[in-house]
Short mmCIF file of C-alpha atoms and ligand atoms in Angstrom, two decimals:
data_model
loop_
_atom_site.label_atom_id
_atom_site.label_comp_id
_atom_site.label_asym_id
_atom_site.label_seq_id
_atom_site.Cartn_x
_atom_site.Cartn_y
_atom_site.Cartn_z
CA MET A 4 18.37 16.04 18.18
CA THR A 5 20.35 14.14 20.82
CA LEU A 6 21.33 10.66 19.67
CA PRO A 7 22.30 7.84 22.09
CA GLN A 8 26.07 7.30 22.36
CA ASP A 9 25.68 3.58 21.65
CA TYR A 10 23.87 4.47 18.46
CA ILE A 11 26.59 6.90 17.35
CA ALA A 12 29.17 4.15 17.97
CA GLU A 13 27.15 1.76 15.78
CA ILE A 14 26.76 4.38 13.07
CA GLN A 15 30.51 5.08 13.06
CA GLU A 16 31.14 1.45 12.21
CA ILE A 17 28.77 1.67 9.26
CA PHE A 18 29.34 5.21 7.96
CA GLY A 19 33.04 5.62 8.90
CA ALA A 20 34.35 8.98 7.69
CA GLU A 21 30.85 10.04 6.66
CA THR A 22 29.56 9.97 10.25
CA GLU A 23 30.17 13.71 10.68
CA ARG A 24 28.19 14.46 7.53
CA TYR A 25 25.38 12.20 8.74
CA LEU A 26 25.23 13.99 12.10
CA GLN A 27 25.09 17.36 10.33
CA LEU A 28 22.24 16.16 8.14
CA MET A 29 20.31 15.02 11.20
CA ALA A 30 19.90 18.69 12.15
CA GLN A 31 18.12 19.40 8.86
CA PRO A 32 14.51 18.68 7.87
CA PRO A 33 13.67 15.22 6.48
CA TYR A 34 13.14 14.40 2.81
CA LYS A 35 9.54 14.31 1.68
CA GLY A 36 8.05 12.43 -1.23
CA LEU A 37 5.17 10.70 -2.93
CA SER A 38 4.51 7.85 -5.29
CA VAL A 39 1.98 8.16 -8.09
CA ASN A 40 -0.89 5.68 -8.23
CA ARG A 41 -1.15 4.60 -11.86
CA LEU A 42 -4.49 2.92 -11.18
CA LYS A 43 -5.85 6.45 -11.16
CA ALA A 44 -3.30 8.93 -12.41
CA GLN A 45 -0.27 9.49 -14.62
CA PRO A 46 2.85 11.23 -13.25
CA GLU A 47 2.16 13.90 -15.87
CA PRO A 48 -0.04 15.91 -15.45
CA LEU A 49 -0.48 15.05 -11.75
CA THR A 50 2.90 16.26 -10.44
CA ALA A 51 2.68 19.48 -12.44
CA HIS A 52 -0.56 20.45 -10.68
CA LEU A 53 0.42 19.93 -7.06
CA PRO A 54 0.79 22.92 -4.70
CA CYS A 55 4.47 21.98 -4.12
CA ALA A 56 7.38 21.17 -6.42
CA ALA A 57 7.82 17.50 -7.38
CA GLU A 58 11.08 16.16 -8.72
CA LYS A 59 11.79 12.57 -9.75
CA SER A 60 13.59 10.45 -7.14
CA PRO A 61 16.03 7.69 -8.16
CA PHE A 62 14.38 5.02 -5.99
CA TYR A 63 11.23 4.10 -7.92
CA ARG A 64 9.87 4.70 -11.41
CA ASP A 65 6.98 6.80 -10.05
CA GLY A 66 8.66 8.19 -6.91
CA TYR A 67 9.07 11.96 -6.43
CA TYR A 68 10.75 14.34 -3.99
CA LEU A 69 8.52 17.11 -2.73
CA THR A 70 9.79 20.56 -1.81
CA GLY A 71 8.11 23.85 -0.99
CA ASP A 72 4.63 24.03 0.50
CA THR A 73 3.82 20.43 1.44
CA ASP A 74 1.58 21.38 4.39
CA GLY A 75 -1.89 20.00 3.98
CA LEU A 76 -0.92 17.70 1.11
CA GLY A 77 -2.54 14.77 2.95
CA LYS A 78 -5.87 16.63 2.65
CA HIS A 79 -5.41 17.70 -0.96
CA PRO A 80 -8.36 16.58 -3.14
CA TYR A 81 -6.04 14.59 -5.43
CA HIS A 82 -4.80 12.75 -2.34
CA GLN A 83 -8.37 12.06 -1.17
CA ALA A 84 -8.98 10.70 -4.66
CA GLY A 85 -6.07 8.23 -4.35
CA ALA A 86 -4.03 9.75 -7.17
CA PHE A 87 -0.88 9.50 -5.03
CA TYR A 88 0.49 8.17 -1.76
CA ILE A 89 2.69 10.33 0.48
CA GLN A 90 5.83 8.30 1.04
CA GLU A 91 9.37 8.96 2.26
CA PRO A 92 11.42 8.76 -0.98
CA SER A 93 13.81 5.92 -0.06
CA ALA A 94 10.91 3.79 1.28
CA SER A 95 9.87 3.23 -2.33
CA SER A 96 13.13 1.37 -3.14
CA ALA A 97 12.03 -2.07 -1.87
CA VAL A 98 9.28 -2.35 -4.49
CA THR A 99 11.83 -1.53 -7.19
CA LEU A 100 13.84 -4.56 -6.05
CA LEU A 101 10.67 -6.66 -5.97
CA ASP A 102 10.31 -5.90 -9.70
CA VAL A 103 6.54 -6.48 -9.86
CA GLN A 104 5.25 -7.48 -13.31
CA GLU A 105 1.65 -7.41 -14.49
CA GLY A 106 -0.04 -10.71 -13.68
CA ASP A 107 2.12 -11.44 -10.60
CA LYS A 108 0.63 -12.76 -7.39
CA VAL A 109 2.25 -10.64 -4.67
CA LEU A 110 2.17 -10.90 -0.89
CA ASP A 111 2.97 -7.80 1.19
CA LEU A 112 3.32 -9.46 4.58
CA CYS A 113 3.83 -6.44 6.89
CA ALA A 114 1.78 -3.97 4.93
CA ALA A 115 0.25 -1.19 7.08
CA PRO A 116 -0.21 1.66 6.55
CA GLY A 117 0.15 0.66 2.92
CA GLY A 118 2.77 2.74 1.09
CA LYS A 119 4.47 -0.24 -0.50
CA SER A 120 1.14 -1.94 -1.18
CA ALA A 121 0.05 1.20 -3.03
CA GLN A 122 3.16 0.93 -5.20
CA ILE A 123 2.65 -2.79 -5.84
CA ALA A 124 -1.00 -2.23 -6.83
CA SER A 125 0.11 0.53 -9.17
CA CYS A 126 2.70 -1.77 -10.80
CA LEU A 127 0.19 -4.63 -11.12
CA HIS A 128 -2.17 -2.16 -12.78
CA GLY A 129 -5.35 -4.12 -12.17
CA THR A 130 -3.86 -7.54 -13.02
CA GLY A 131 -2.63 -10.45 -10.87
CA LEU A 132 -3.26 -10.31 -7.14
CA LEU A 133 -2.01 -8.20 -4.25
CA TRP A 134 -2.51 -9.79 -0.84
CA SER A 135 -1.68 -7.26 1.89
CA ASN A 136 -1.43 -8.47 5.45
CA GLU A 137 -0.99 -6.56 8.70
CA VAL A 138 -0.92 -8.41 12.00
CA VAL A 139 -2.00 -5.43 14.14
CA LYS A 140 -5.76 -5.10 13.65
CA ASN A 141 -6.04 -1.32 14.09
CA ARG A 142 -3.26 -0.81 11.60
CA ALA A 143 -4.94 -3.27 9.23
CA ARG A 144 -8.01 -1.00 9.26
CA ILE A 145 -5.86 1.92 8.12
CA LEU A 146 -4.40 -0.35 5.44
CA LEU A 147 -7.90 -1.20 4.26
CA SER A 148 -8.88 2.45 4.09
CA ASN A 149 -5.79 3.16 1.97
CA PHE A 150 -6.61 0.16 -0.24
CA GLU A 151 -10.02 1.67 -0.93
CA ARG A 152 -8.58 5.12 -1.55
CA MET A 153 -6.06 3.74 -4.03
CA GLY A 154 -8.84 1.80 -5.79
CA VAL A 155 -7.30 -1.68 -5.51
CA ARG A 156 -9.66 -4.21 -7.10
CA GLU A 157 -7.48 -7.29 -7.45
CA GLY A 158 -6.53 -7.35 -3.80
CA VAL A 159 -7.04 -8.87 -0.37
CA VAL A 160 -6.50 -7.25 3.04
CA SER A 161 -5.99 -9.55 5.99
CA SER A 162 -4.90 -9.39 9.60
CA CYS A 163 -3.20 -12.66 10.36
CA TYR A 164 -0.05 -14.01 11.99
CA PRO A 165 2.63 -14.44 9.31
CA GLU A 166 3.26 -18.07 10.28
CA VAL A 167 -0.43 -18.98 9.86
CA LEU A 168 -0.92 -17.05 6.62
CA CYS A 169 2.26 -18.25 4.91
CA GLU A 170 1.77 -21.87 5.88
CA LYS A 171 -1.76 -21.88 4.43
CA LEU A 172 -0.70 -20.01 1.29
CA GLY A 173 2.41 -22.14 0.81
CA GLY A 174 4.14 -21.59 -2.54
CA PHE A 175 1.27 -19.43 -3.81
CA PHE A 176 3.08 -16.15 -4.53
CA ASP A 177 5.46 -15.09 -7.29
CA LYS A 178 6.76 -12.28 -5.10
CA VAL A 179 6.75 -11.72 -1.36
CA LEU A 180 7.72 -8.51 0.41
CA VAL A 181 8.69 -8.44 4.08
CA ASP A 182 8.95 -4.79 5.07
CA ALA A 183 9.73 -5.71 8.62
CA PRO A 184 9.13 -3.85 11.88
CA CYS A 185 12.54 -2.47 12.90
CA SER A 186 14.39 -0.12 15.21
CA GLY A 187 13.62 2.72 12.78
CA GLU A 188 17.03 4.41 12.65
CA GLY A 189 16.05 5.83 9.29
CA MET A 190 12.99 7.43 10.87
CA PHE A 191 14.82 9.56 13.43
CA ARG A 192 14.29 12.86 11.60
CA LYS A 193 10.68 12.06 10.70
CA ASN A 194 9.74 10.55 14.03
CA PRO A 195 11.95 11.66 16.96
CA GLU A 196 10.06 9.19 19.20
CA ALA A 197 12.01 6.41 17.48
CA VAL A 198 15.18 7.91 19.03
CA THR A 199 13.85 7.50 22.55
CA GLU A 200 12.91 3.86 21.84
CA TRP A 201 16.35 2.97 20.48
CA SER A 202 18.65 0.68 22.51
CA ARG A 203 20.99 -2.20 21.69
CA GLU A 204 18.48 -4.56 23.29
CA HIS A 205 15.73 -3.22 21.07
CA VAL A 206 17.91 -3.73 17.96
CA LYS A 207 18.58 -7.32 19.04
CA ALA A 208 14.89 -8.01 19.70
CA CYS A 209 13.99 -6.54 16.30
CA ALA A 210 16.54 -8.77 14.56
CA GLU A 211 15.08 -11.89 16.21
CA ARG A 212 11.55 -10.92 15.24
CA GLN A 213 12.60 -10.08 11.68
CA LEU A 214 14.25 -13.46 11.21
CA SER A 215 11.18 -15.21 12.52
CA ILE A 216 8.92 -13.26 10.08
CA LEU A 217 11.29 -14.09 7.20
CA HIS A 218 11.22 -17.81 8.08
CA SER A 219 7.43 -17.67 7.83
CA ALA A 220 7.50 -15.65 4.60
CA ALA A 221 9.72 -18.25 2.92
CA HIS A 222 6.81 -20.75 2.85
CA ALA A 223 4.66 -18.43 0.76
CA VAL A 224 7.19 -17.98 -2.08
CA LYS A 225 6.79 -20.29 -5.06
CA VAL A 226 9.81 -22.10 -6.45
CA GLY A 227 11.28 -19.60 -8.92
CA GLY A 228 9.78 -16.73 -6.92
CA THR A 229 11.32 -13.67 -5.28
CA LEU A 230 11.52 -12.63 -1.65
CA VAL A 231 12.45 -9.04 -0.79
CA TYR A 232 13.32 -8.06 2.76
CA SER A 233 13.42 -4.41 3.78
CA THR A 234 13.76 -2.22 6.85
CA CYS A 235 14.05 1.49 7.55
CA THR A 236 17.08 1.05 9.74
CA PHE A 237 20.87 1.09 9.25
CA SER A 238 21.76 -1.61 11.80
CA ARG A 239 23.91 -4.43 10.42
CA GLU A 240 22.37 -6.79 12.96
CA GLU A 241 18.86 -6.15 11.59
CA ASN A 242 19.92 -6.04 7.94
CA GLU A 243 22.94 -8.03 6.82
CA GLY A 244 22.79 -10.18 9.98
CA VAL A 245 19.19 -11.24 9.36
CA ILE A 246 19.84 -11.99 5.68
CA GLN A 247 22.91 -14.09 6.46
CA ALA A 248 21.09 -16.03 9.18
CA PHE A 249 18.15 -16.61 6.84
CA LEU A 250 20.33 -17.86 3.96
CA SER A 251 22.20 -20.22 6.31
CA ALA A 252 18.90 -21.76 7.37
CA HIS A 253 17.36 -21.86 3.86
CA PRO A 254 19.52 -23.56 1.23
CA ASP A 255 16.49 -23.41 -1.08
CA PHE A 256 16.99 -19.63 -1.35
CA GLU A 257 19.87 -17.78 -2.96
CA ALA A 258 21.02 -14.18 -2.85
CA VAL A 259 20.38 -12.11 -5.98
CA THR A 260 23.12 -9.57 -6.61
CA VAL A 261 21.49 -6.16 -6.88
CA ARG A 262 22.81 -3.42 -9.11
CA GLU A 263 20.47 -0.52 -8.55
CA ASN A 264 21.48 3.00 -9.43
CA PHE A 265 20.63 4.33 -5.98
CA GLY A 266 21.97 4.01 -2.45
CA ARG A 267 25.22 2.19 -1.71
CA PRO A 268 26.41 -1.40 -1.52
CA SER A 269 25.67 -3.12 1.76
CA GLY A 270 27.57 -5.90 3.52
CA VAL A 271 25.68 -8.48 1.45
CA PRO A 272 25.72 -8.37 -2.39
CA CYS A 273 21.97 -8.90 -2.49
CA GLY A 274 21.29 -5.79 -0.43
CA VAL A 275 21.35 -2.03 -0.90
CA ARG A 276 21.56 0.56 1.88
CA ILE A 277 20.21 4.08 1.49
CA THR A 278 21.31 6.80 3.89
CA PRO A 279 20.56 10.53 4.20
CA MET A 280 23.81 11.07 2.27
CA ASP A 281 22.19 9.14 -0.64
CA GLY A 282 19.04 11.26 -0.76
CA GLY A 283 16.67 9.32 1.50
CA GLU A 284 15.87 9.06 5.20
CA GLY A 285 17.19 5.51 5.37
CA HIS A 286 16.30 2.12 4.01
CA PHE A 287 17.78 -1.30 3.47
CA ALA A 288 16.43 -3.78 0.93
CA ALA A 289 17.68 -7.23 -0.05
CA LYS A 290 16.56 -9.61 -2.77
CA LEU A 291 16.43 -13.40 -2.58
CA TYR A 292 15.39 -16.05 -5.08
CA ARG A 293 13.75 -19.38 -4.28
CA ARG A 294 15.53 -21.90 -6.45
CA ASP A 295 13.92 -25.10 -5.14
CA GLY A 296 12.50 -26.70 -2.03
CA SER A 297 9.25 -28.32 -1.23
CA VAL A 298 6.15 -26.23 -0.72
CA SER A 299 2.96 -27.16 1.03
CA ALA A 300 0.15 -27.83 -1.41
CA SER A 301 -0.92 -24.49 -2.85
CA PRO A 302 -4.51 -23.58 -2.04
CA ALA A 303 -7.11 -23.88 -4.75
CA LEU A 304 -8.65 -20.75 -6.21
CA ARG A 305 -12.14 -20.02 -4.99
CA ARG A 306 -15.15 -20.27 -7.20
CA THR A 307 -16.11 -16.61 -7.32
CA VAL A 308 -19.77 -16.67 -8.27
CA LYS A 309 -22.08 -17.68 -5.49
CA PRO A 310 -25.67 -18.19 -6.55
CA ASP A 311 -27.97 -15.89 -4.63
CA PRO A 312 -31.67 -15.26 -5.24
CA LYS A 313 -31.00 -11.51 -5.33
CA THR A 314 -28.37 -11.71 -8.07
CA ALA A 315 -30.58 -10.50 -10.92
CA GLU A 316 -31.88 -7.51 -8.95
CA VAL A 317 -28.41 -6.60 -7.72
CA LEU A 318 -27.07 -6.71 -11.27
CA ARG A 319 -29.91 -4.47 -12.44
CA ALA A 320 -29.10 -1.93 -9.72
CA LEU A 321 -25.38 -2.08 -10.51
CA SER A 322 -26.01 -1.57 -14.21
CA ASP A 323 -27.51 1.82 -13.36
CA ILE A 324 -24.14 2.79 -11.84
CA LEU A 325 -21.49 1.04 -13.92
CA THR A 326 -21.32 0.78 -17.71
CA ASP A 327 -19.66 -2.62 -17.63
CA ILE A 328 -20.16 -4.97 -14.66
CA PRO A 329 -17.59 -7.65 -13.84
CA GLN A 330 -20.51 -10.04 -13.45
CA GLU A 331 -18.43 -13.20 -13.08
CA ARG A 332 -16.86 -11.68 -9.93
CA LEU A 333 -20.11 -10.88 -8.17
CA TYR A 334 -20.38 -12.35 -4.71
CA ILE A 335 -23.25 -11.74 -2.31
CA MET A 336 -22.92 -12.68 1.31
CA ASN A 337 -25.39 -11.68 4.03
CA ASP A 338 -26.79 -8.98 1.72
CA LYS A 339 -23.34 -7.49 1.21
CA VAL A 340 -22.22 -7.26 -2.39
CA PHE A 341 -18.61 -7.71 -3.55
CA PHE A 342 -16.58 -8.09 -6.72
CA LEU A 343 -14.01 -10.72 -5.77
CA PRO A 344 -10.50 -10.74 -7.23
CA ALA A 345 -9.96 -13.12 -10.15
CA LEU A 346 -7.10 -14.96 -8.42
CA TYR A 347 -8.52 -15.55 -5.00
CA PRO A 348 -7.31 -18.55 -3.01
CA ASP A 349 -9.28 -20.22 -0.28
CA ASN A 350 -9.09 -17.88 2.71
CA THR A 351 -10.52 -19.83 5.64
CA GLY A 352 -8.97 -18.80 8.96
CA LEU A 353 -6.74 -16.12 7.50
CA GLY A 354 -8.34 -13.02 9.03
CA VAL A 355 -9.50 -11.65 5.69
CA MET A 356 -11.04 -8.20 6.15
CA ARG A 357 -11.66 -7.48 2.48
CA ALA A 358 -11.37 -9.35 -0.77
CA GLY A 359 -11.82 -7.34 -3.93
CA VAL A 360 -14.29 -4.46 -3.97
CA PHE A 361 -17.10 -3.89 -1.50
CA ALA A 362 -19.83 -2.72 -3.87
CA GLY A 363 -22.62 -2.08 -1.38
CA GLU A 364 -25.41 -3.53 0.67
CA TRP A 365 -28.81 -4.83 -0.33
CA LYS A 366 -31.31 -3.11 1.98
CA LYS A 367 -35.08 -2.85 1.73
CA ASN A 368 -35.06 -4.25 -1.80
CA ARG A 369 -32.50 -1.83 -3.18
CA LEU A 370 -28.77 -1.48 -3.42
CA GLU A 371 -27.06 1.03 -1.16
CA PRO A 372 -23.79 1.52 -3.02
CA ALA A 373 -20.55 1.76 -1.05
CA HIS A 374 -17.90 4.49 -1.29
CA ALA A 375 -15.40 1.76 -2.29
CA LEU A 376 -17.46 0.98 -5.41
CA PHE A 377 -16.88 4.51 -6.67
CA MET A 378 -13.16 4.48 -5.83
CA ALA A 379 -12.46 1.29 -7.74
CA PHE A 380 -13.11 2.25 -11.37
CA LEU A 381 -12.21 5.06 -13.74
CA PRO A 382 -14.66 7.90 -14.58
CA SER A 383 -15.37 6.42 -18.02
CA GLN A 384 -16.77 3.30 -16.33
CA TYR A 385 -19.62 5.07 -14.48
CA ARG A 386 -22.99 6.06 -15.93
CA ARG A 387 -22.96 9.50 -14.27
CA VAL A 388 -19.97 11.61 -13.32
CA LEU A 389 -19.92 15.12 -11.93
CA ASN A 390 -16.40 16.26 -12.84
CA LEU A 391 -15.34 19.46 -11.09
CA SER A 392 -12.21 21.52 -11.52
CA LEU A 393 -9.89 21.98 -8.54
CA SER A 394 -10.86 25.65 -8.23
CA ASP A 395 -14.59 24.85 -8.01
CA VAL A 396 -15.86 25.55 -4.46
CA ARG A 397 -18.04 22.45 -4.73
CA VAL A 398 -14.91 20.28 -4.33
CA THR A 399 -14.36 21.51 -0.76
CA ASP A 400 -18.09 21.50 -0.09
CA PHE A 401 -18.31 17.89 -1.23
CA LEU A 402 -15.33 16.86 0.91
CA GLN A 403 -17.01 18.54 3.88
CA GLY A 404 -20.09 16.40 3.37
CA LEU A 405 -22.35 19.20 2.09
CA GLU A 406 -25.05 18.95 -0.54
CA ILE A 407 -23.93 20.52 -3.83
CA ASP A 408 -25.39 21.60 -7.18
CA CYS A 409 -25.22 18.86 -9.77
CA ASP A 410 -26.03 18.87 -13.49
CA THR A 411 -26.10 15.11 -14.12
CA VAL A 412 -29.33 13.20 -14.67
CA ASN A 413 -30.96 11.82 -11.54
CA GLY A 414 -29.33 8.81 -9.86
CA TYR A 415 -26.08 7.81 -8.20
CA ALA A 416 -23.18 9.84 -9.61
CA ALA A 417 -19.43 9.71 -9.11
CA VAL A 418 -17.93 13.05 -8.06
CA ALA A 419 -14.50 13.77 -9.50
CA VAL A 420 -11.91 16.53 -9.37
CA ASP A 421 -9.99 17.02 -12.62
CA GLY A 422 -10.93 13.46 -13.56
CA TYR A 423 -9.91 11.83 -10.23
CA ILE A 424 -12.89 10.35 -8.44
CA LEU A 425 -13.43 11.50 -4.85
CA GLY A 426 -16.60 9.62 -3.99
CA PHE A 427 -20.25 9.74 -4.91
CA GLY A 428 -23.65 11.18 -4.17
CA LYS A 429 -27.23 10.86 -5.29
CA CYS A 430 -28.36 13.44 -7.78
CA SER A 431 -31.98 14.56 -7.77
CA GLY A 432 -33.44 17.70 -9.36
CA GLY A 433 -30.09 19.44 -9.79
CA ARG A 434 -28.83 18.77 -6.25
CA LEU A 435 -26.43 16.05 -5.12
CA LYS A 436 -27.08 14.38 -1.79
CA ASN A 437 -23.64 13.76 -0.32
CA LYS A 438 -22.48 10.18 0.33
CA TYR A 439 -18.86 10.98 1.18
CA PRO A 440 -18.05 8.83 4.27
CA LYS A 441 -18.24 10.73 7.57
CA GLY A 442 -14.84 9.45 8.72
CA LEU A 443 -13.13 10.94 5.65
CA ARG A 444 -14.80 14.35 5.61
CA TYR A 445 -12.96 17.64 6.09
CA VAL A 446 -13.68 19.05 9.54
N1 SAM B 19 5.10 -1.76 4.50
C1 SAM B 19 4.46 -0.72 5.24
C2 SAM B 19 4.30 0.49 4.36
O1 SAM B 19 5.02 0.61 3.35
O2 SAM B 19 3.42 1.31 4.62
C3 SAM B 19 5.20 -0.40 6.52
C4 SAM B 19 5.37 -1.60 7.39
S1 SAM B 19 6.08 -1.28 8.96
C5 SAM B 19 7.73 -1.00 8.56
C6 SAM B 19 6.09 -2.88 9.68
C7 SAM B 19 4.74 -3.43 10.03
O3 SAM B 19 4.93 -4.72 10.62
C8 SAM B 19 3.97 -2.60 11.03
O4 SAM B 19 2.73 -2.24 10.50
C9 SAM B 19 3.78 -3.53 12.22
O5 SAM B 19 2.54 -3.41 12.86
C10 SAM B 19 3.95 -4.90 11.62
N2 SAM B 19 4.39 -5.92 12.61
C11 SAM B 19 4.71 -5.74 13.90
N3 SAM B 19 5.03 -6.91 14.47
C12 SAM B 19 4.91 -7.86 13.54
C13 SAM B 19 5.07 -9.26 13.54
N4 SAM B 19 5.48 -9.93 14.62
N5 SAM B 19 4.82 -9.90 12.39
C14 SAM B 19 4.44 -9.24 11.30
N6 SAM B 19 4.27 -7.91 11.25
C15 SAM B 19 4.49 -7.22 12.36
#
C-alpha cells in the first residue's frame, strides 16, 4: 500500500517512534471482529459455534476478534438471524464510552450502516429508546434493514439533517452518539479507496463538517446527559481539534476524563485513540457531559394507540402468531400495522422511515405478516416455530426461498436455526410456503 507523503508526515507527528511499526503493520491484513446481539443471542454458546475462532476484544463487553475462516460469515445463518453484527473490533469502543444503561433514550446521529446502533440496541436490551438517524437516504435503508435483522423493537430509524432533528428533539436524549463521517485513516487496510481520497484539504473539510454536526448534536442532549464523539481516523485536526473547538463554543458541556483499559491517551483527557499497534484498525472516541444550559422544549410523547375499525380483527390475526401481543403499542395507518416504541416523541417532519416494529399489512380482510414481525421477538413468543439445526439442509433451502418440509400445525410459523429466528413461512399439510424476503435470499 502506498501512502501519501503528507499523510506519513502527519502520522509521524502522532505516532513518533512507532511510525515504523505502524507502516509495517499496514502491509498485513486488517483485524476482523463481531459484536454479539444480546436481543437474540448470548456470547456463549454463539461464539463457540462459529466457523472461525472468536476471541474477546478489549473494546466492548460483547466484542470479539475473528481469526481463521471468516469468508462467507456475512451469509452465515446466525448472521442472517441477527445473532451478531460483523464489526471492526476498535469500532465498538465508542459505545463502551457511551455507557448505555437499560431505560436510556439514545440518539445515534450518524448511524448507517448500523454497527454501533446494533451495540446500543443490545445494551438497551428491549428497554428505553434507540433513535438511529442517517442523513443519506440509501444508507438509511441499509440501516433499516440491519435494524430489522437485529430485531430492534424500541427504536426509530430516520433520515434527517442533524440540525433539524436535534432542534426538534431538543434535550430529549440521555445519550447521544456522533460517529462522524471522517477521512477514514483507520480504514486504510480495510478500504484502500480511502487512501486515494485522503488529502490535507479533505481532512480540513471533514473537521469543519464534524464540528457542525457536533454543534447540532448538542441540542439533543438533556442536561445531565452524555455526548460521545467518535471517528475512525487518527488526525488531530478531526479529533482533538474538533473536541477543543466544540468545548470552547459550549460552556454548558464539560470533558469527562476517560480511563478505559484499551487504546492510548489522546491529546484531550476525555478522548482515547486506538491504533493498529493497540489491536484495532483505528478509532478515536471522546466523552462529554452536559452540565447545564437551556434546551428547547422537549417534544411530548405520542399517544401510541390509534383507534381503527380494524383493530379487533387485526388483534385476532396477531394472536394466532404471537402468544402475547403488546396491544397498547398497536398502531394502524393506511392498513399497515405497527407496534410503536413505548417512548416515542412526536416525529413530524423528521424523515422517520420506521418506528417500532412493522407487523404487517391488512389486505383483503386478512393480515399479511411482515418479515420484521418474526425478527422482533424470541422463539418462545410465537405460536409456531420450526427450529432446525445448522446441519439441516432445510436451513439453506429456506434461505434460498424454497418450500421446505414442516412439522408444525398449519398457520404462520417462525423458522429458526439453533433457536435463532431467520424468518417465517406458512405451514400447510406438512409443507412450509416460504416468506423469506426476496432481497435477502441466497442466490
Ligand atoms: N455509526 C455507523 C456504524 O457504526 O455503522 C457508521 C457511521 S459513518 C462513520 C458516518 C455516517 O455519517 C455515514 O453513514 C454518512 O453517510 C453520514 N454523514 C455524511 N455526511 C453527514 C452529515 N453532513 N451529517 C450527518 N451525517 C453525515
